[in-house]
Short mmCIF file of C-alpha atoms in Angstrom, two decimals:
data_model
loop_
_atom_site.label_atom_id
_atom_site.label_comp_id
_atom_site.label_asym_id
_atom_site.label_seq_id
_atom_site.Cartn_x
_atom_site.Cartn_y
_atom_site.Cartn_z
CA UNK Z 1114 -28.86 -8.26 -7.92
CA UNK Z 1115 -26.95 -5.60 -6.35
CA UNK Z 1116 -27.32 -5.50 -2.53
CA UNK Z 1117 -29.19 -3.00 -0.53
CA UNK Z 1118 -27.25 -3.18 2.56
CA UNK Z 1119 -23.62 -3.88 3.00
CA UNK Z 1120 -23.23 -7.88 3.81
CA UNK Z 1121 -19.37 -6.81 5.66
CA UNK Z 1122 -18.45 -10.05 5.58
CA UNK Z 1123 -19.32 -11.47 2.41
CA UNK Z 1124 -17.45 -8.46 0.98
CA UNK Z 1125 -14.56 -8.65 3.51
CA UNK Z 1126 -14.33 -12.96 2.72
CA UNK Z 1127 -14.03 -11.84 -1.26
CA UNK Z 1128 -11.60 -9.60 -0.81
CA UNK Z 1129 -9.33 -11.99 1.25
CA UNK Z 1130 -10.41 -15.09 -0.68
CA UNK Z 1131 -8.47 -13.23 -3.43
CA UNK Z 1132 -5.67 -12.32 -1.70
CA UNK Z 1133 -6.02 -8.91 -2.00
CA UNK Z 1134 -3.59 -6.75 0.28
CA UNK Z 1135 -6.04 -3.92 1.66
CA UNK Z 1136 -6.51 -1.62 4.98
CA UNK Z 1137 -10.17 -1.33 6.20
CA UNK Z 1138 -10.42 2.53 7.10
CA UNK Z 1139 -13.67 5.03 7.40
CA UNK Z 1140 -16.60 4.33 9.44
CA UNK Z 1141 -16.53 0.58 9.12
CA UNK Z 1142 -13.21 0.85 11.14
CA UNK Z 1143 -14.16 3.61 13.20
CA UNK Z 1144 -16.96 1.37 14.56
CA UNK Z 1145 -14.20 -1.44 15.18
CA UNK Z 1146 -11.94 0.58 17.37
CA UNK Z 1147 -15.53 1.28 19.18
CA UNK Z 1148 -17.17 4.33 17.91
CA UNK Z 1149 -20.93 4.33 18.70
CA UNK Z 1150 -21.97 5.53 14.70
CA UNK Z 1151 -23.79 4.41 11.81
CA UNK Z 1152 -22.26 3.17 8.89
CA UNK Z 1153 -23.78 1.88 5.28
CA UNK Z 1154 -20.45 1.03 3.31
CA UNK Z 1155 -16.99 -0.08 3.28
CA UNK Z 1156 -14.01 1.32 2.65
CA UNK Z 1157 -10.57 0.05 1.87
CA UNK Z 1158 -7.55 1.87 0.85
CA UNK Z 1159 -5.54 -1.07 -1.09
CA UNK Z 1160 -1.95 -1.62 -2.14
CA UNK Z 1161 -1.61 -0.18 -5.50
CA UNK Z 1162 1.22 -2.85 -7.43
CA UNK Z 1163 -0.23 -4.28 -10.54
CA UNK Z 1164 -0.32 -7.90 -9.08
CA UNK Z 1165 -2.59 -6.88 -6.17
CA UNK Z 1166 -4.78 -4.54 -8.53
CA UNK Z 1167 -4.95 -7.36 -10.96
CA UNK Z 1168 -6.38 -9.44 -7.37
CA UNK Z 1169 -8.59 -7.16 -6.41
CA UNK Z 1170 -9.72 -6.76 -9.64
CA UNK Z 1171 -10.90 -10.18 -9.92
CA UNK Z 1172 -12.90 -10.05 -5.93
CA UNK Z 1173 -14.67 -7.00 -7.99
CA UNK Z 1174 -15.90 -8.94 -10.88
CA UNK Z 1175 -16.38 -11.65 -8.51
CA UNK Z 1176 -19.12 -8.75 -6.61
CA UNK Z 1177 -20.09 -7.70 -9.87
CA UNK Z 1178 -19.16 -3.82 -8.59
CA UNK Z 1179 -19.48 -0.92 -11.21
CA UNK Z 1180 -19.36 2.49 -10.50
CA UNK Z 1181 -22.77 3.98 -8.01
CA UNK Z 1182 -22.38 7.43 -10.01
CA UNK Z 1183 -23.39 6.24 -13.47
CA UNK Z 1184 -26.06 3.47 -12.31
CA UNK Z 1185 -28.96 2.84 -12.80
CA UNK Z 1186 -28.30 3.64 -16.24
CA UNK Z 1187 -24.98 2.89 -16.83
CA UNK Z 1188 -23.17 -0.41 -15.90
CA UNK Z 1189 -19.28 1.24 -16.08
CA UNK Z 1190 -16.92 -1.11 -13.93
CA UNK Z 1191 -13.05 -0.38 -12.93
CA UNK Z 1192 -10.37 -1.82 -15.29
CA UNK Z 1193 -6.85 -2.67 -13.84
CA UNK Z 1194 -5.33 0.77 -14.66
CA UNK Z 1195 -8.22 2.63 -12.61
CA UNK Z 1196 -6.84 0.78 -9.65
CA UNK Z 1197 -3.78 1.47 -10.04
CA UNK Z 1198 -4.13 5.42 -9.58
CA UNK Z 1199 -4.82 7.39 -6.39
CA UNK Z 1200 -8.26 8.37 -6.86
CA UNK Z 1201 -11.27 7.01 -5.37
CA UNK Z 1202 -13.68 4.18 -6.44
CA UNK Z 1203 -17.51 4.61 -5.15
CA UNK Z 1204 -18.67 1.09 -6.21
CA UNK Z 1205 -21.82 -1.34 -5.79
CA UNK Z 1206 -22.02 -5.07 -5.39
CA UNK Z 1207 -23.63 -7.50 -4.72
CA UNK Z 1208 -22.99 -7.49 -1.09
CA UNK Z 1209 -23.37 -3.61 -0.88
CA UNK Z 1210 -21.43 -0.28 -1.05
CA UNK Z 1211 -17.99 -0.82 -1.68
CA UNK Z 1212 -15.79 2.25 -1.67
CA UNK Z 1213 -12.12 1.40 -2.70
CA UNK Z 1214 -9.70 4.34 -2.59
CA UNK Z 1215 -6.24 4.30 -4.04
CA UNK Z 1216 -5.16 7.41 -0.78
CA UNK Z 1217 -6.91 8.98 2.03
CA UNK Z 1218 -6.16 12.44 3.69
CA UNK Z 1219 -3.38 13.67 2.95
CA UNK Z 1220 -2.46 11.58 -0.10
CA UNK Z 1221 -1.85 8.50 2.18
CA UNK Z 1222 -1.61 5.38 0.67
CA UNK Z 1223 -1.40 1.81 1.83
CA UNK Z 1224 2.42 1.77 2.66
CA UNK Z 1225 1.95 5.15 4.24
CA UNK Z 1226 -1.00 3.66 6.11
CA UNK Z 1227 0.22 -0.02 7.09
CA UNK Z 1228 2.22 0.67 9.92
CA UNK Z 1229 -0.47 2.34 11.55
CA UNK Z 1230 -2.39 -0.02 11.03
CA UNK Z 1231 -3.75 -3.51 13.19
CA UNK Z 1232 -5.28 -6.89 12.59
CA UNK Z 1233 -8.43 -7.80 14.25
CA UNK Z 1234 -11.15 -11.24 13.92
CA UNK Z 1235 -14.14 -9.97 13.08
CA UNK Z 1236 -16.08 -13.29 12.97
CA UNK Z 1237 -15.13 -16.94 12.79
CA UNK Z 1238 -11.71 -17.05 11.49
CA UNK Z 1239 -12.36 -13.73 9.32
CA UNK Z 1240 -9.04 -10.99 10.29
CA UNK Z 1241 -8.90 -7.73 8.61
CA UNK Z 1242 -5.93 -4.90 8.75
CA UNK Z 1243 -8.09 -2.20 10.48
CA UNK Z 1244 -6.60 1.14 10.73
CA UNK Z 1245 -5.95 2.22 14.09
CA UNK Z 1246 -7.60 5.09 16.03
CA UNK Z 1247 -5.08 8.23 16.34
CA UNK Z 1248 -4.73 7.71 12.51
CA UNK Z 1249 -8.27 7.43 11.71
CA UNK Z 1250 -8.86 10.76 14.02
CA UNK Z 1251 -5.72 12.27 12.06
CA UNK Z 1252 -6.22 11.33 8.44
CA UNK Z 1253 -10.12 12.45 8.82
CA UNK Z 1254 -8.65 15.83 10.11
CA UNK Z 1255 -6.26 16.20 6.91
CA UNK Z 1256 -9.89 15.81 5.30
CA UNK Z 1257 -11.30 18.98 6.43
CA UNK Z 1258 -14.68 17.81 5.25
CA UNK Z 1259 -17.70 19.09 6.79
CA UNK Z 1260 -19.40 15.70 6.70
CA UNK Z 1261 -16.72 14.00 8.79
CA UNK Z 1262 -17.01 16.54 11.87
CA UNK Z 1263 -19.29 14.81 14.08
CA UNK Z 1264 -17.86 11.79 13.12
CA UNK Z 1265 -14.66 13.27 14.35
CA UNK Z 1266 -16.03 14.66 17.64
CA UNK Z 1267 -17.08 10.94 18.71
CA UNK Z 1268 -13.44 9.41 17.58
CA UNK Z 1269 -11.60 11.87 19.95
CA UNK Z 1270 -14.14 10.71 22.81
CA UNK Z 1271 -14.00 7.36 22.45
CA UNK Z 1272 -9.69 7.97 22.38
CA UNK Z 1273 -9.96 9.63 25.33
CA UNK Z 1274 -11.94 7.08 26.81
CA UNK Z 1275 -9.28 4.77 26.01
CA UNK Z 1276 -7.09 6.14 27.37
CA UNK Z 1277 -8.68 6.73 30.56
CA UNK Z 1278 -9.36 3.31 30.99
CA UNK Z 1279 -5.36 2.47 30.18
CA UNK Z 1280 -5.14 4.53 32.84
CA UNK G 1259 -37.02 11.48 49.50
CA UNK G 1260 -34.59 13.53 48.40
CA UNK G 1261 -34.36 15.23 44.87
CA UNK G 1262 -30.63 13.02 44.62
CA UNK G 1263 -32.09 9.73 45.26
CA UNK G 1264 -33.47 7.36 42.77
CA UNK G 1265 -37.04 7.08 43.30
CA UNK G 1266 -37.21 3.61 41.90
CA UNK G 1267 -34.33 1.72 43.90
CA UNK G 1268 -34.29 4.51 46.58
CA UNK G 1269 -30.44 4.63 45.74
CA UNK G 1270 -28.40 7.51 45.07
CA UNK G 1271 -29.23 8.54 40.84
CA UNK G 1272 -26.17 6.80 38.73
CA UNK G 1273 -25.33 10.73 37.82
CA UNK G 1274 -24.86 11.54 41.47
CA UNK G 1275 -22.74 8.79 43.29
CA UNK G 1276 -19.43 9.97 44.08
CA UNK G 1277 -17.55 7.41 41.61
CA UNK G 1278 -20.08 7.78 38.53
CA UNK G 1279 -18.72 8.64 34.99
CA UNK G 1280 -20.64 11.37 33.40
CA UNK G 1281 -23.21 10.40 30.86
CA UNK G 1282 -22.94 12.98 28.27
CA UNK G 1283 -19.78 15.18 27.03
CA UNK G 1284 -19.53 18.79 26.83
CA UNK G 1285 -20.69 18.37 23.18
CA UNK G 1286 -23.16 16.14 23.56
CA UNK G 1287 -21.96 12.98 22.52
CA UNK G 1288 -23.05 10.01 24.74
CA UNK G 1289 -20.53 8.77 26.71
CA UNK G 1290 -22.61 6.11 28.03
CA UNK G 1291 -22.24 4.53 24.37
CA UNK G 1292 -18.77 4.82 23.22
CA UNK G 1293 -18.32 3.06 26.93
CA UNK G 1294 -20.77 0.22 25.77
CA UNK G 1295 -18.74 0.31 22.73
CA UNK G 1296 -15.45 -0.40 23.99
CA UNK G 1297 -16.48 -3.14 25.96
CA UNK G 1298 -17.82 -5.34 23.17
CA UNK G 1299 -14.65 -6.75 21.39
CA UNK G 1300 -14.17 -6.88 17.69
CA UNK G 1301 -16.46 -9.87 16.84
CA UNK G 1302 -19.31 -8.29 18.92
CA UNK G 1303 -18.84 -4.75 17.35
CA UNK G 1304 -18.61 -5.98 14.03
CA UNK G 1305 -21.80 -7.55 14.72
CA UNK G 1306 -23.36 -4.14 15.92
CA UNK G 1307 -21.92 -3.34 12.40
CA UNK G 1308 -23.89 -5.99 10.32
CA UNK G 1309 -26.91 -5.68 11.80
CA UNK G 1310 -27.54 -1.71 12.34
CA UNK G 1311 -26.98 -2.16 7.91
CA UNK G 1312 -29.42 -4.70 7.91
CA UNK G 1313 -32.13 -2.69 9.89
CA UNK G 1314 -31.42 0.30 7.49
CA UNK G 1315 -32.20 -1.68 4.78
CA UNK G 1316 -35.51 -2.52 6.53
CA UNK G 1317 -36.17 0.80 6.79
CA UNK G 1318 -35.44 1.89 3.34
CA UNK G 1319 -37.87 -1.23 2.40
CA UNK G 1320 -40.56 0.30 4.65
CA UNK G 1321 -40.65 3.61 3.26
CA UNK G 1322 -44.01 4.39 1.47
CA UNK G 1323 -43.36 4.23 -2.36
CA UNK G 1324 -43.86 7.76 -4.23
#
């Protein structure tokens, strides 16, 4: 059965059980770096080389994803070539809303995004490549949707609160 | 007693001693929270994260069927 709610780690543990070379970004990240909002997927922008598609292909059978838009009628899942392109995969699972994206903003992709990137324990010995605050602010910017604004307003607060207390 | 003190500790209101941090932005946003925020580490935040999904699921379960 495909979950309701995202279970973060179960879907975080499959990905890195699998070896799969990905960037957490979006609001699951945003909430990391310590933004106060609500969040009810993830998403992961991951490295697009046929090895690591062919890896994360396998932690998406192993989740038994297929695409949200064509369920509940349709089971359609990604093949290999899907993620291998740029575009953007809106997925369920088993453990929840899965939403993996081949670039973000302004065409980014994972080698475009690693460096900005850091890794963080998010429970037990669970560590994650999060992306990192100024380019979460600046690749939802390059966005320009309407949907991330508020979302955008509370990133550059909780910046500036960082860097107040650096201060 | 003064309109500035606290009427329950009979202290100065958090909002009006010299050193305190205002609680909301210009905006709106609640300060008080993204300072809450940032002093959880990641472990506690991503546990802020699990469970504010699992009490939306809740939710969604207790909405009256149509």
């Amino acid at each position: 059965m495909r979950g309701r709610s995202a279970d973060y780690e179960r879907l975080l543990r499959t990905l890195l059980d699998r070896n799969v070379e990905f960037l957490v970004v979006g609001g699951v990240s945003a909430v990391l770096q310590g933004a106060p909002i609500p969040t009810i997927d993830l998403d992961i922008v991951h490295e697009r080389s046929s090895p690591n598609a062919a890896r994360l292909l396998a932690a998406l059978l192993d989740l038994d994803a297929c695409y949200r838009e064509h369920l509940p009628g349709k089971i359609l899942r990604p093949t290999e070539r899907d993620l291998l392109g740029p575009g953007h995969h809106l997925l369920m699972t088993t453990a929840g809303p899965l939403d993996v994206l081949g670039t973000i903003g302004a065409k980014r992709d994972h080698a475009d995004l690693f460096p900005h990137s850091e890794t963080v324990t998010v429970a037990g010995s669970l560590c994650v490549r999060v992306l990192d605050l100024p380019t979460l602010i600046r690749v939802k910017e390059e966005s320009g949707r309407e949907k991330d604004a508020q979302g955008l307003t509370i990133l550059r607060h909780v910046l500036e609160e960082r860097e107040r207390r650096g201060k | 007693m003064s309109p500035e003190e606290s009427p329950r500790a009979g202290r100065l209101a958090p909002e009006t001693r010299p050193d305190a941090l205002p609680t909301h932005a210009a905006d709106g946003t609640d300060l008080t929270l993204i300072r809450w925020m940032l002093s959880l580490d990641h472990k506690e935040r991503f546990q802020v994260l699990q469970s504010g999904a699992r009490s939306l699921a809740l939710l969604l379960d207790a909405r009256p069927q149509r």
